[in-house]
């Protein structure tokens, strides 16, 4: 009788251990499945966040560039300070008018950032100058001046709005520029590609 009880107890323990092992296995499998699901959801959320962030950023840059185009177009056609610069009869007068015009450009830069630099070319006189604070090295400025004076020789239209921003290499940096020609005036905006992408690189893109 005692042997039978021992055998039954041994079988009960073995059965209990088997059931416990099965339950533990199921729990581990469920935990792994839940973990995998959480990782997948988190990964998808990160991807969606990155897409949304990049799209918002691109839309912001597009709005800035559209504002720049509008400002440049309005300025070359309507800004009286431009006419004053053209009509200046002395170096002193031209310098004063240019200073006033730079103040006007500075006011606009507040809305888009001073990384958007502006330059003015008097086409007939081949006079090229900065219309905003100069942020590029002077050697790059001279290279930029040579580029636009040289390229302007083949573009003498009364009004040219070169809508597409174009790329330009100055020194070891890449830039985008937008140019509008109106009569004797060529108004140019230059922005570094690094400055455009810099803010995006600073964002937390799900790292």
mmCIF file of C-alpha atoms in Angstrom, residues 17-31:
data_model
loop_
_atom_site.group_PDB
_atom_site.id
_atom_site.type_symbol
_atom_site.label_atom_id
_atom_site.label_comp_id
_atom_site.label_asym_id
_atom_site.label_seq_id
_atom_site.Cartn_x
_atom_site.Cartn_y
_atom_site.Cartn_z
ATOM 1 C CA UNK A 17 6.016 19.479 -13.368
ATOM 2 C CA UNK A 18 5.006 18.650 -16.915
ATOM 3 C CA UNK A 19 1.984 20.967 -16.727
ATOM 4 C CA UNK A 20 4.145 23.657 -15.126
ATOM 5 C CA UNK A 21 6.763 23.304 -17.846
ATOM 6 C CA UNK A 22 4.088 23.612 -20.546
ATOM 7 C CA UNK A 23 2.638 26.699 -18.859
ATOM 8 C CA UNK A 24 6.087 28.284 -18.528
ATOM 9 C CA UNK A 25 6.796 27.541 -22.179
ATOM 10 C CA UNK A 26 3.507 29.152 -23.196
ATOM 11 C CA UNK A 27 4.252 32.196 -21.034
ATOM 12 C CA UNK A 28 7.712 32.564 -22.602
ATOM 13 C CA UNK A 29 6.256 32.237 -26.103
ATOM 14 C CA UNK A 30 3.562 34.818 -25.310
ATOM 15 C CA UNK A 31 6.156 37.182 -23.835
#
